[in-house]
CSV table of C-alpha atoms in Angstrom, one decimal:
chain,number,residue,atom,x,y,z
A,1250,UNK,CA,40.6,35.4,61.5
A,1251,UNK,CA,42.0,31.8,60.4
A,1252,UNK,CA,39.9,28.5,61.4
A,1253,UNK,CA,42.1,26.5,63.0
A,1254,UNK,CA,42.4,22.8,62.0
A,1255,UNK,CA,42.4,21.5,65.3
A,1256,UNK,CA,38.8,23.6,65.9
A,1257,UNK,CA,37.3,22.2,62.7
A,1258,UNK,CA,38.3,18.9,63.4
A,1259,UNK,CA,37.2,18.9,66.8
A,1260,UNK,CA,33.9,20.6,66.0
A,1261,UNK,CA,33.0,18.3,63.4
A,1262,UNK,CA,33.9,15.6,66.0
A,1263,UNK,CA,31.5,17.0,68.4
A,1264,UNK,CA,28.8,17.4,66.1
A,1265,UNK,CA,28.9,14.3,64.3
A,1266,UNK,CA,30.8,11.2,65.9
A,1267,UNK,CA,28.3,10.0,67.8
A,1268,UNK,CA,24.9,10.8,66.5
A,1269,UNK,CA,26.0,10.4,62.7
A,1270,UNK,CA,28.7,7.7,63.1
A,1271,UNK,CA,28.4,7.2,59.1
A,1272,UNK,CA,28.5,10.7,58.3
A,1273,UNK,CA,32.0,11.4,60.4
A,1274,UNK,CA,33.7,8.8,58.6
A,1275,UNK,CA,32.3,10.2,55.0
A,1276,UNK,CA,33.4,13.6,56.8
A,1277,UNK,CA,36.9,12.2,57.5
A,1278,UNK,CA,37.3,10.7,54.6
A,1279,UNK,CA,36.7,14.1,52.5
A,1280,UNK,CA,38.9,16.0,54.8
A,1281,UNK,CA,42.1,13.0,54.3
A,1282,UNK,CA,41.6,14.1,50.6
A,1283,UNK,CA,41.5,17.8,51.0
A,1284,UNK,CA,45.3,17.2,52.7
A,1285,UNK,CA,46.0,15.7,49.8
A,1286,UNK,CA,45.1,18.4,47.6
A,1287,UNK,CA,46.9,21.1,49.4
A,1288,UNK,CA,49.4,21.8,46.8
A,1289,UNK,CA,46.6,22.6,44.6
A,1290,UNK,CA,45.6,25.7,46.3
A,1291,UNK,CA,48.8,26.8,48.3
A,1292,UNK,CA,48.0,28.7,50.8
A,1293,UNK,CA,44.2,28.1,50.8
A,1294,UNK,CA,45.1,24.8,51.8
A,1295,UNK,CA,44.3,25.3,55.5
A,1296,UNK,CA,40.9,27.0,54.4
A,1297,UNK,CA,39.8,24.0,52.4
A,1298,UNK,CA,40.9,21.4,54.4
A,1299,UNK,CA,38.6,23.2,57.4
A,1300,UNK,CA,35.9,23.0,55.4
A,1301,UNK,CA,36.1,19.7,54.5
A,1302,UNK,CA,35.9,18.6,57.9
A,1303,UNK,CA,33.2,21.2,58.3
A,1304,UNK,CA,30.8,20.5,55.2
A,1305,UNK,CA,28.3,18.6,56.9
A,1306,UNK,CA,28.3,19.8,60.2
A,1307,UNK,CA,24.6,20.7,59.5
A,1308,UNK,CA,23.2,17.2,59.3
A,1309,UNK,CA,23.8,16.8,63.1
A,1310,UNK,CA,20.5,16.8,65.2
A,1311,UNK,CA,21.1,20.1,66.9
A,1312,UNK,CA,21.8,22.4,64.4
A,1313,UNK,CA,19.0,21.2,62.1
A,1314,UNK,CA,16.4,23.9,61.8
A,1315,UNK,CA,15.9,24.5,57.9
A,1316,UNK,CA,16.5,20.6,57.0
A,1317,UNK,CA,18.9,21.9,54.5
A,1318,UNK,CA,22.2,20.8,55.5
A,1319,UNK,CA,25.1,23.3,53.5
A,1320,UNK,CA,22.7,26.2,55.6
A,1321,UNK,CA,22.0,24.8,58.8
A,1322,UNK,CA,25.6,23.8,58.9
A,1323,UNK,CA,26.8,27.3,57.5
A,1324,UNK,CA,24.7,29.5,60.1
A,1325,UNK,CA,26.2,27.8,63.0
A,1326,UNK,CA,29.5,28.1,62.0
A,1327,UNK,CA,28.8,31.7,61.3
A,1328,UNK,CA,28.0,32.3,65.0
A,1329,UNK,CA,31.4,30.7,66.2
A,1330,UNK,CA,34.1,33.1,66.4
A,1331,UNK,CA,36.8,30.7,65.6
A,1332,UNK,CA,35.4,30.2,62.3
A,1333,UNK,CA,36.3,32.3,59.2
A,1334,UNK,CA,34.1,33.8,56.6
A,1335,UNK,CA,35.6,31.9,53.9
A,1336,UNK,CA,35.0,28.6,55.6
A,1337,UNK,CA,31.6,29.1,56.3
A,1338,UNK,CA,30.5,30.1,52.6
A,1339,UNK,CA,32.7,27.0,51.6
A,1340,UNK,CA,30.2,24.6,53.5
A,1341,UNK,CA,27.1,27.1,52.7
A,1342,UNK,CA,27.7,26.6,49.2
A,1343,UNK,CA,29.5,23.0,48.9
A,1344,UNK,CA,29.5,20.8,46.0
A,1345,UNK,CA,26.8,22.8,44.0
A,1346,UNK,CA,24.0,23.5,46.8
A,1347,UNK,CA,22.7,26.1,45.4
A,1348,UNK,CA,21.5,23.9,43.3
A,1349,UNK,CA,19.5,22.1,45.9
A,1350,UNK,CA,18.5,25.4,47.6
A,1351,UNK,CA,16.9,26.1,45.1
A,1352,UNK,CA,14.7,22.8,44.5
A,1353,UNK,CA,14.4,23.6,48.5
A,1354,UNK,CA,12.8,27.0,48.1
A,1355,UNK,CA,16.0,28.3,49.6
A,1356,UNK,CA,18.4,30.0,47.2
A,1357,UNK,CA,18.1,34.1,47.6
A,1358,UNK,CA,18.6,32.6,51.5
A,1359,UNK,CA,22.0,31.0,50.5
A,1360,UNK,CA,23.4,33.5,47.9
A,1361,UNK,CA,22.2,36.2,50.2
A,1362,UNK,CA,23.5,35.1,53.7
A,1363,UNK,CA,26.6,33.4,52.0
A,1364,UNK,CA,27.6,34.3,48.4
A,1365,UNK,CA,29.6,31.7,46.8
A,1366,UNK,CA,33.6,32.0,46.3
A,1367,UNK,CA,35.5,33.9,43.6
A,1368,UNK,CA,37.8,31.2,43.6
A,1369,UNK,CA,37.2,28.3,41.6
A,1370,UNK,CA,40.4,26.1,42.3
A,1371,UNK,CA,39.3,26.3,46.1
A,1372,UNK,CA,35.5,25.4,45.3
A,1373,UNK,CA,36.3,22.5,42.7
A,1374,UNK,CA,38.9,21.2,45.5
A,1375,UNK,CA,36.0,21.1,48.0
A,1376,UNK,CA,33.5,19.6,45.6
A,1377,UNK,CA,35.9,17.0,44.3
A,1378,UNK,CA,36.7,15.6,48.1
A,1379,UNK,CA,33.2,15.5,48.6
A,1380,UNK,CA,31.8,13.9,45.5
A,1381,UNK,CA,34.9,11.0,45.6
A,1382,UNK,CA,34.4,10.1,48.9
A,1383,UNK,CA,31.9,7.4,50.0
A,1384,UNK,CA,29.4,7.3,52.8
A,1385,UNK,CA,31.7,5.4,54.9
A,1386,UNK,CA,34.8,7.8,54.0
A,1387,UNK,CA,36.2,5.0,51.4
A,1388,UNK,CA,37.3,6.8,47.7
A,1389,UNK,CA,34.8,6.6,44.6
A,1390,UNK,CA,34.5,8.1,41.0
A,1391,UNK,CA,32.2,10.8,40.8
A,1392,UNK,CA,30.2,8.4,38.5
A,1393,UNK,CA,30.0,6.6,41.3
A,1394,UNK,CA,29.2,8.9,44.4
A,1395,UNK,CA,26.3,10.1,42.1
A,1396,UNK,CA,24.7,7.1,41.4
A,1397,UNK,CA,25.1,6.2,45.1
A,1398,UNK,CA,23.6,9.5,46.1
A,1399,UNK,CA,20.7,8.7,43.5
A,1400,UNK,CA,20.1,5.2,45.0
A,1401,UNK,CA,20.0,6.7,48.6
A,1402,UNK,CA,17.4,9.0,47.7
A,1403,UNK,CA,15.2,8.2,45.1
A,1404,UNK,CA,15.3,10.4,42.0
A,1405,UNK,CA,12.0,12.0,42.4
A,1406,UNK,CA,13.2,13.5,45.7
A,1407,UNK,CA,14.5,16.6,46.2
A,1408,UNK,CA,18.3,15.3,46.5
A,1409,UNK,CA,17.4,13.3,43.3
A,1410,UNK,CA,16.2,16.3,41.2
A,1411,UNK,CA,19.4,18.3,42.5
A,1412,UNK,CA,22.3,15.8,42.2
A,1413,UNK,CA,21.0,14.7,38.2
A,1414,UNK,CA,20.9,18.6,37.4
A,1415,UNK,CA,23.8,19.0,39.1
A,1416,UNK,CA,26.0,16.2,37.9
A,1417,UNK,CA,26.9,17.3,34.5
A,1418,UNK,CA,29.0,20.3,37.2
A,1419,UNK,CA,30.2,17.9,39.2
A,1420,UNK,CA,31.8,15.5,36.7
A,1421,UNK,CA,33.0,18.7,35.5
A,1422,UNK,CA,35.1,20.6,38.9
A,1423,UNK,CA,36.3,16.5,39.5
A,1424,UNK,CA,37.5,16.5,35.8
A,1425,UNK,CA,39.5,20.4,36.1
A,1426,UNK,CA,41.1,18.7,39.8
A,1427,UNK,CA,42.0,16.3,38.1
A,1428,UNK,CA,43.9,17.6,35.2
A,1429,UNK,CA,45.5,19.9,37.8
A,1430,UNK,CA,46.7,17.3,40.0
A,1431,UNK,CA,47.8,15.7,37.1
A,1432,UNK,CA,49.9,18.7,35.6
A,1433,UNK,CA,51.5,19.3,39.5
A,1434,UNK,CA,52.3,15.4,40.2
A,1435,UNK,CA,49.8,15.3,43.2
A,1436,UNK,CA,47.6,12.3,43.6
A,1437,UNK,CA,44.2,13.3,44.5
């Protein structure tokens, strides 16, 4: 099974429009750049660019059971049949959550119910839209997303303690898309 685009997009609209006005434009915003980086992973472009729209499905109000968004989000799309494997372990495990799940008390959950990609192009893509896109679906550095993040949430909170461990990883997936974008002629 393929996730459509049209579902994803639709879903995510559903979910997120009106109770997370904010969050659908930072959603839309990471999805305009996963089109973008379609030659980068060929004909995983459709995948990534689903899951883009899809990544944080799990912050709207119904589907929030955990708190944890990547596996609230992630188990619901499980349940949907028009939604593929690949896609949901995309959003279970986007830009680094494992990372979080596990300051959460949550990892064996994530890596057991959705064990992360074997495809690093595909994963960096994802993480790159997500971590250059602002809250209001406006383009950033990573530097800056980061910091953003960080001034959101405090850094003695739980998002703090992940996205400063996590950072160092992130600068690192936005560095390799870049370099690759570079090397094809594709501006990310």
């Amino acid at each position: 099974m393929t996730t459509t685009l049209g579902h994803a997009y639709d879903l995510a609209e559903a979910l997120l429009s009106e109770s997370l006005p904010r969050r659908w434009a930072h959603t839309q915003g990471v999805a305009a750049c996963a089109k973008r980086l379609a030659p980068l992973v060929g004909d995983r472009a459709e995948a990534l660019e689903a899951a883009a729209a899809l990544h944080d499905v799990g912050y709207a109000p119904p589907l929030v059971v955990t708190g944890f968004h990547p596996l609230d989000g992630a188990r619901h799309l499980r349940t949907l049949d028009a939604v593929d494997d690949r896609v949901a372990r995309l959003v279970a495990n986007h830009s680094f959550a494992l990372m979080e799940a596990e300051e959460r008390g949550l990892r064996a959950e994530l890596a057991d119910e959705f064990p992360l990609l074997d495809d690093l192009p595909l994963v960096d893509a994802l993480v790159y839209c997500d971590m250059t896109t602002t809250p209001n679906g406006g383009r950033t550095t990573s530097d800056e997303r980061v910091a953003e993040i960080l001034g959101r949430y405090g850094e003695d909170s739980v998002v703090g303690r992940f996205i400063r461990r996590a950072a160092p990883e992130i600068h690192e997936s936005v560095g390799r898309v870049r370099a690759a974008a570079t090397e094809l002629g594709v501006v990310p």
